[in-house]
Amino acid sequence: MLILALSLMFTAPSQDAVTLPAWIVSLHAYERGNGRDQWSWSELTQARASVADPLWSQPAVSAWWKELYSVYLQYFPVFFLLLTLLGLALCGWCYAHRRVRTCFVIAVSWLIVAIVGWYLVHPLHASLVVIKQPVVVLRTGNGITYPPVILEGQSVQLGAGVEAEYRTERGNGWVQLELKNNILGWVPKDAVYIMK
Amino acid sequence: MQSLVLCLCCLLSQQPAETGKLTLSASKERPFAGELIEITLTIEGFTRTGLELRIPWQFQESGWQQRPDEWIASYSKSAPNSIPVLYQGKTLHVPRVKLGQHQFRWKYRIPTRTENDSLVFGAVSLGNTLSPGLSLEVRPLPVILPSPGEWYLGVGPFQVIARWQQPQVALGEEITLEFAISGAGDLAAINSPKLSELPGWDASKVLLEVAPSVLQKDKRLFRIMVRPRQQELNLSNIKVRFFNPEQERWVTQPVGIPPIRIVSARGALTVPAGSSVDDARSHLPHLLERSLDQHEQGRRTTGWIRWVIAIPFLILLALSIQYAYERWQAFTMTPAKRWQHAARAARVQKQSEELTPARGYALLHGLLQSASLYRGTADHDALLLAVKGIPLEKQFDQLLSSLQNWQFGPMPVQPAAIDKMFEQLLHDAEAITC
């Protein structure tokens, strides 16, 4: 059982163009429900790097802060408990010595650090759209008859797995999304996964 | 009802009498509303040329298929054996249809709504000759029950042809389906088809959108953008319905939709339906779904840690309550009570530890601080006034100098004496009643 669990943790199967968007959405849903952890973060980074879209994929770039963040995610409960113990000790000492004002300042600082630490694991999630079809033409309006969005002389076509911010939708089955660089456009609702 | 009145002034022409004959006729004497007919002016037996033609009809009305300038232009060129006549200052050439007979022609669509069942065209004059007027009996269309599964075209006849603009389409991409409608009916009055309401064209199979139609000279093109949602797309034929005036009945014709080949999108499998998060989860392979389940179970066991963040909240809350309570007490206490309270607290503090010079200073400082929480306010002034009424101020000075002597000399001071002075000070403070 342990071997199976470990194998599941470290060897995620490769995803095709249909599975990849569903996997990205499921990982986002996992993070919304349970908070981010080192596994979901690395899986999401890997999945984003696998998106076959030259313009909108997010290749995995190694950076020191990402490594640090990964370690923090892995040991988050330990960090959080240590912070709690430290805060309790400092506040208790100050209160015992009748330094109420210092105790108050320490408690406020403790709370701020705890909130920031919590936010790193539970970031705010905007409504999200993930493209689920291999090629989806981004259009300027909510209909097939609207012309495609043009970027650098070419129509914007989104690959499966591309993430964008959800804006609104219309009753005729079209969803407005916002890509990076504030590019707005419309895609059919059946061509995307929506996370509100 | 279209009522066209003859201009009587044409009767007052000064030209000599002509022996010819003018006749107005229509291709159908009992046309249906909305039907296209042809009106003919036949000129027979005229020998003179250059006579003035007067037509009392209002060509600006919508039923005329040609604008006045277009009609004039169509007869402005001379033809063999044609008769030249004057119309609105321009020379028109009436073409000959047979020996001694010449004709002008107009195409006219009967209005779909008339005030009564007749339509009258006023008399036309050529020179001094006047034609009789033309009266038509307009028949209403037979009543039918509307059918939601049919595309209603109006009064025809029409020919409808459907075709795809490309032989194949990739799944998820768009293709144009074009309906070309031609015929004698009113092409401009045809509404776009509501294909999504037709059987076999539901939104689960295709995404449809009607593009703006194009009206050409003899046909009208309706373009429908179609986005297949399924690998297999069998679209049912469309039924069009129009009224055929020749047959004098409503006609329903099926329009065949040619088959379209749907190819897989670039490297894609069939994309499953559904756009929600639950749909995405159901589209995952079993192994990935199980992996998610395993991690979710692991996270549930450490979910309690989120409550740790509540501890600093609670501490801050407790401190705030305590601080607010103290402020409230200080606000509501009188100066005398405040002194009594401070003296009792100082006494407890004094008894807890052995008295030293530093301890003595701290006790005095604490006593003053506790007794004057509103330092620098009007309340503080009241406090000082209250203290000045009794010998506390003097006792403070004595106690301070004694503590200095005890700590730095030069005169030796007994701790018991200082303790006694403290007791006296605290006793007097507790005794303040002002």
mmCIF file with all atom_site columns, N, CA and C in Angstrom, chain B residues 279-305:
data_model
loop_
_atom_site.group_PDB
_atom_site.id
_atom_site.type_symbol
_atom_site.label_atom_id
_atom_site.label_alt_id
_atom_site.label_comp_id
_atom_site.label_asym_id
_atom_site.label_entity_id
_atom_site.label_seq_id
_atom_site.pdbx_PDB_ins_code
_atom_site.Cartn_x
_atom_site.Cartn_y
_atom_site.Cartn_z
_atom_site.occupancy
_atom_site.B_iso_or_equiv
_atom_site.pdbx_formal_charge
_atom_site.auth_seq_id
_atom_site.auth_comp_id
_atom_site.auth_asym_id
_atom_site.auth_atom_id
_atom_site.pdbx_PDB_model_num
ATOM 1  N N  . ASP B 1 279 ? -16.994 17.832 -13.935 1.00 0.00 ? 279 ASP B N  1
ATOM 2  C CA . ASP B 1 279 ? -16.788 17.219 -15.245 1.00 0.00 ? 279 ASP B CA 1
ATOM 3  C C  . ASP B 1 279 ? -15.312 16.943 -15.474 1.00 0.00 ? 279 ASP B C  1
ATOM 4  N N  . ALA B 1 280 ? -14.480 17.928 -15.122 1.00 0.00 ? 280 ALA B N  1
ATOM 5  C CA . ALA B 1 280 ? -13.035 17.762 -15.315 1.00 0.00 ? 280 ALA B CA 1
ATOM 6  C C  . ALA B 1 280 ? -12.537 16.552 -14.535 1.00 0.00 ? 280 ALA B C  1
ATOM 7  N N  . ARG B 1 281 ? -13.019 16.419 -13.320 1.00 0.00 ? 281 ARG B N  1
ATOM 8  C CA . ARG B 1 281 ? -12.582 15.291 -12.480 1.00 0.00 ? 281 ARG B CA 1
ATOM 9  C C  . ARG B 1 281 ? -13.025 13.955 -13.090 1.00 0.00 ? 281 ARG B C  1
ATOM 10 N N  . SER B 1 282 ? -14.226 13.971 -13.651 1.00 0.00 ? 282 SER B N  1
ATOM 11 C CA . SER B 1 282 ? -14.708 12.726 -14.246 1.00 0.00 ? 282 SER B CA 1
ATOM 12 C C  . SER B 1 282 ? -13.971 12.389 -15.539 1.00 0.00 ? 282 SER B C  1
ATOM 13 N N  . HIS B 1 283 ? -13.300 13.377 -16.119 1.00 0.00 ? 283 HIS B N  1
ATOM 14 C CA . HIS B 1 283 ? -12.558 13.122 -17.354 1.00 0.00 ? 283 HIS B CA 1
ATOM 15 C C  . HIS B 1 283 ? -11.141 12.613 -17.086 1.00 0.00 ? 283 HIS B C  1
ATOM 16 N N  . LEU B 1 284 ? -10.765 12.527 -15.811 1.00 0.00 ? 284 LEU B N  1
ATOM 17 C CA . LEU B 1 284 ? -9.406  12.085 -15.493 1.00 0.00 ? 284 LEU B CA 1
ATOM 18 C C  . LEU B 1 284 ? -9.300  10.568 -15.589 1.00 0.00 ? 284 LEU B C  1
ATOM 19 N N  . PRO B 1 285 ? -8.147  10.084 -15.980 1.00 0.00 ? 285 PRO B N  1
ATOM 20 C CA . PRO B 1 285 ? -7.926  8.644  -15.918 1.00 0.00 ? 285 PRO B CA 1
ATOM 21 C C  . PRO B 1 285 ? -7.993  8.174  -14.459 1.00 0.00 ? 285 PRO B C  1
ATOM 22 N N  . HIS B 1 286 ? -8.241  6.921  -14.297 1.00 0.00 ? 286 HIS B N  1
ATOM 23 C CA . HIS B 1 286 ? -8.449  6.368  -12.953 1.00 0.00 ? 286 HIS B CA 1
ATOM 24 C C  . HIS B 1 286 ? -7.237  6.606  -12.056 1.00 0.00 ? 286 HIS B C  1
ATOM 25 N N  . LEU B 1 287 ? -6.063  6.485  -12.623 1.00 0.00 ? 287 LEU B N  1
ATOM 26 C CA . LEU B 1 287 ? -4.839  6.602  -11.808 1.00 0.00 ? 287 LEU B CA 1
ATOM 27 C C  . LEU B 1 287 ? -4.696  8.008  -11.230 1.00 0.00 ? 287 LEU B C  1
ATOM 28 N N  . LEU B 1 288 ? -4.949  9.005  -12.054 1.00 0.00 ? 288 LEU B N  1
ATOM 29 C CA . LEU B 1 288 ? -4.831  10.388 -11.573 1.00 0.00 ? 288 LEU B CA 1
ATOM 30 C C  . LEU B 1 288 ? -5.907  10.698 -10.537 1.00 0.00 ? 288 LEU B C  1
ATOM 31 N N  . GLU B 1 289 ? -7.086  10.201 -10.768 1.00 0.00 ? 289 GLU B N  1
ATOM 32 C CA . GLU B 1 289 ? -8.169  10.456 -9.824  1.00 0.00 ? 289 GLU B CA 1
ATOM 33 C C  . GLU B 1 289 ? -7.849  9.839  -8.465  1.00 0.00 ? 289 GLU B C  1
ATOM 34 N N  . ARG B 1 290 ? -7.274  8.662  -8.523  1.00 0.00 ? 290 ARG B N  1
ATOM 35 C CA . ARG B 1 290 ? -6.914  7.991  -7.274  1.00 0.00 ? 290 ARG B CA 1
ATOM 36 C C  . ARG B 1 290 ? -5.811  8.752  -6.553  1.00 0.00 ? 290 ARG B C  1
ATOM 37 N N  . SER B 1 291 ? -4.877  9.274  -7.345  1.00 0.00 ? 291 SER B N  1
ATOM 38 C CA . SER B 1 291 ? -3.809  10.068 -6.751  1.00 0.00 ? 291 SER B CA 1
ATOM 39 C C  . SER B 1 291 ? -4.372  11.281 -6.017  1.00 0.00 ? 291 SER B C  1
ATOM 40 N N  . LEU B 1 292 ? -5.337  11.926 -6.627  1.00 0.00 ? 292 LEU B N  1
ATOM 41 C CA . LEU B 1 292 ? -5.978  13.078 -5.971  1.00 0.00 ? 292 LEU B CA 1
ATOM 42 C C  . LEU B 1 292 ? -6.660  12.653 -4.668  1.00 0.00 ? 292 LEU B C  1
ATOM 43 N N  . ASP B 1 293 ? -7.359  11.541 -4.734  1.00 0.00 ? 293 ASP B N  1
ATOM 44 C CA . ASP B 1 293 ? -8.062  11.056 -3.542  1.00 0.00 ? 293 ASP B CA 1
ATOM 45 C C  . ASP B 1 293 ? -7.095  10.808 -2.394  1.00 0.00 ? 293 ASP B C  1
ATOM 46 N N  . GLN B 1 294 ? -5.976  10.188 -2.724  1.00 0.00 ? 294 GLN B N  1
ATOM 47 C CA . GLN B 1 294 ? -4.993  9.878  -1.687  1.00 0.00 ? 294 GLN B CA 1
ATOM 48 C C  . GLN B 1 294 ? -4.498  11.148 -1.010  1.00 0.00 ? 294 GLN B C  1
ATOM 49 N N  . HIS B 1 295 ? -4.184  12.148 -1.820  1.00 0.00 ? 295 HIS B N  1
ATOM 50 C CA . HIS B 1 295 ? -3.666  13.382 -1.229  1.00 0.00 ? 295 HIS B CA 1
ATOM 51 C C  . HIS B 1 295 ? -4.734  14.127 -0.449  1.00 0.00 ? 295 HIS B C  1
ATOM 52 N N  . GLU B 1 296 ? -5.950  14.058 -0.929  1.00 0.00 ? 296 GLU B N  1
ATOM 53 C CA . GLU B 1 296 ? -7.029  14.737 -0.200  1.00 0.00 ? 296 GLU B CA 1
ATOM 54 C C  . GLU B 1 296 ? -7.249  14.104 1.167   1.00 0.00 ? 296 GLU B C  1
ATOM 55 N N  . GLN B 1 297 ? -7.149  12.801 1.215   1.00 0.00 ? 297 GLN B N  1
ATOM 56 C CA . GLN B 1 297 ? -7.296  12.137 2.518   1.00 0.00 ? 297 GLN B CA 1
ATOM 57 C C  . GLN B 1 297 ? -6.182  12.556 3.464   1.00 0.00 ? 297 GLN B C  1
ATOM 58 N N  . GLY B 1 298 ? -4.973  12.651 2.926   1.00 0.00 ? 298 GLY B N  1
ATOM 59 C CA . GLY B 1 298 ? -3.844  13.089 3.755   1.00 0.00 ? 298 GLY B CA 1
ATOM 60 C C  . GLY B 1 298 ? -4.035  14.498 4.264   1.00 0.00 ? 298 GLY B C  1
ATOM 61 N N  . ARG B 1 299 ? -4.592  15.359 3.450   1.00 0.00 ? 299 ARG B N  1
ATOM 62 C CA . ARG B 1 299 ? -4.777  16.756 3.865   1.00 0.00 ? 299 ARG B CA 1
ATOM 63 C C  . ARG B 1 299 ? -5.855  16.874 4.933   1.00 0.00 ? 299 ARG B C  1
ATOM 64 N N  . ARG B 1 300 ? -6.830  15.995 4.870   1.00 0.00 ? 300 ARG B N  1
ATOM 65 C CA . ARG B 1 300 ? -7.915  16.103 5.848   1.00 0.00 ? 300 ARG B CA 1
ATOM 66 C C  . ARG B 1 300 ? -7.401  15.863 7.263   1.00 0.00 ? 300 ARG B C  1
ATOM 67 N N  . THR B 1 301 ? -6.385  15.006 7.405   1.00 0.00 ? 301 THR B N  1
ATOM 68 C CA . THR B 1 301 ? -5.877  14.711 8.742   1.00 0.00 ? 301 THR B CA 1
ATOM 69 C C  . THR B 1 301 ? -5.129  15.889 9.343   1.00 0.00 ? 301 THR B C  1
ATOM 70 N N  . THR B 1 302 ? -4.604  16.776 8.525   1.00 0.00 ? 302 THR B N  1
ATOM 71 C CA . THR B 1 302 ? -3.885  17.942 9.059   1.00 0.00 ? 302 THR B CA 1
ATOM 72 C C  . THR B 1 302 ? -4.722  19.208 8.944   1.00 0.00 ? 302 THR B C  1
ATOM 73 N N  . GLY B 1 303 ? -5.994  19.038 8.734   1.00 0.00 ? 303 GLY B N  1
ATOM 74 C CA . GLY B 1 303 ? -6.857  20.209 8.570   1.00 0.00 ? 303 GLY B CA 1
ATOM 75 C C  . GLY B 1 303 ? -7.005  21.026 9.842   1.00 0.00 ? 303 GLY B C  1
ATOM 76 N N  . TRP B 1 304 ? -6.747  20.393 11.001  1.00 0.00 ? 304 TRP B N  1
ATOM 77 C CA . TRP B 1 304 ? -6.929  21.100 12.267  1.00 0.00 ? 304 TRP B CA 1
ATOM 78 C C  . TRP B 1 304 ? -5.982  22.285 12.405  1.00 0.00 ? 304 TRP B C  1
ATOM 79 N N  . ILE B 1 305 ? -4.884  22.229 11.626  1.00 0.00 ? 305 ILE B N  1
ATOM 80 C CA . ILE B 1 305 ? -3.855  23.244 11.840  1.00 0.00 ? 305 ILE B CA 1
ATOM 81 C C  . ILE B 1 305 ? -4.357  24.652 11.516  1.00 0.00 ? 305 ILE B C  1
#
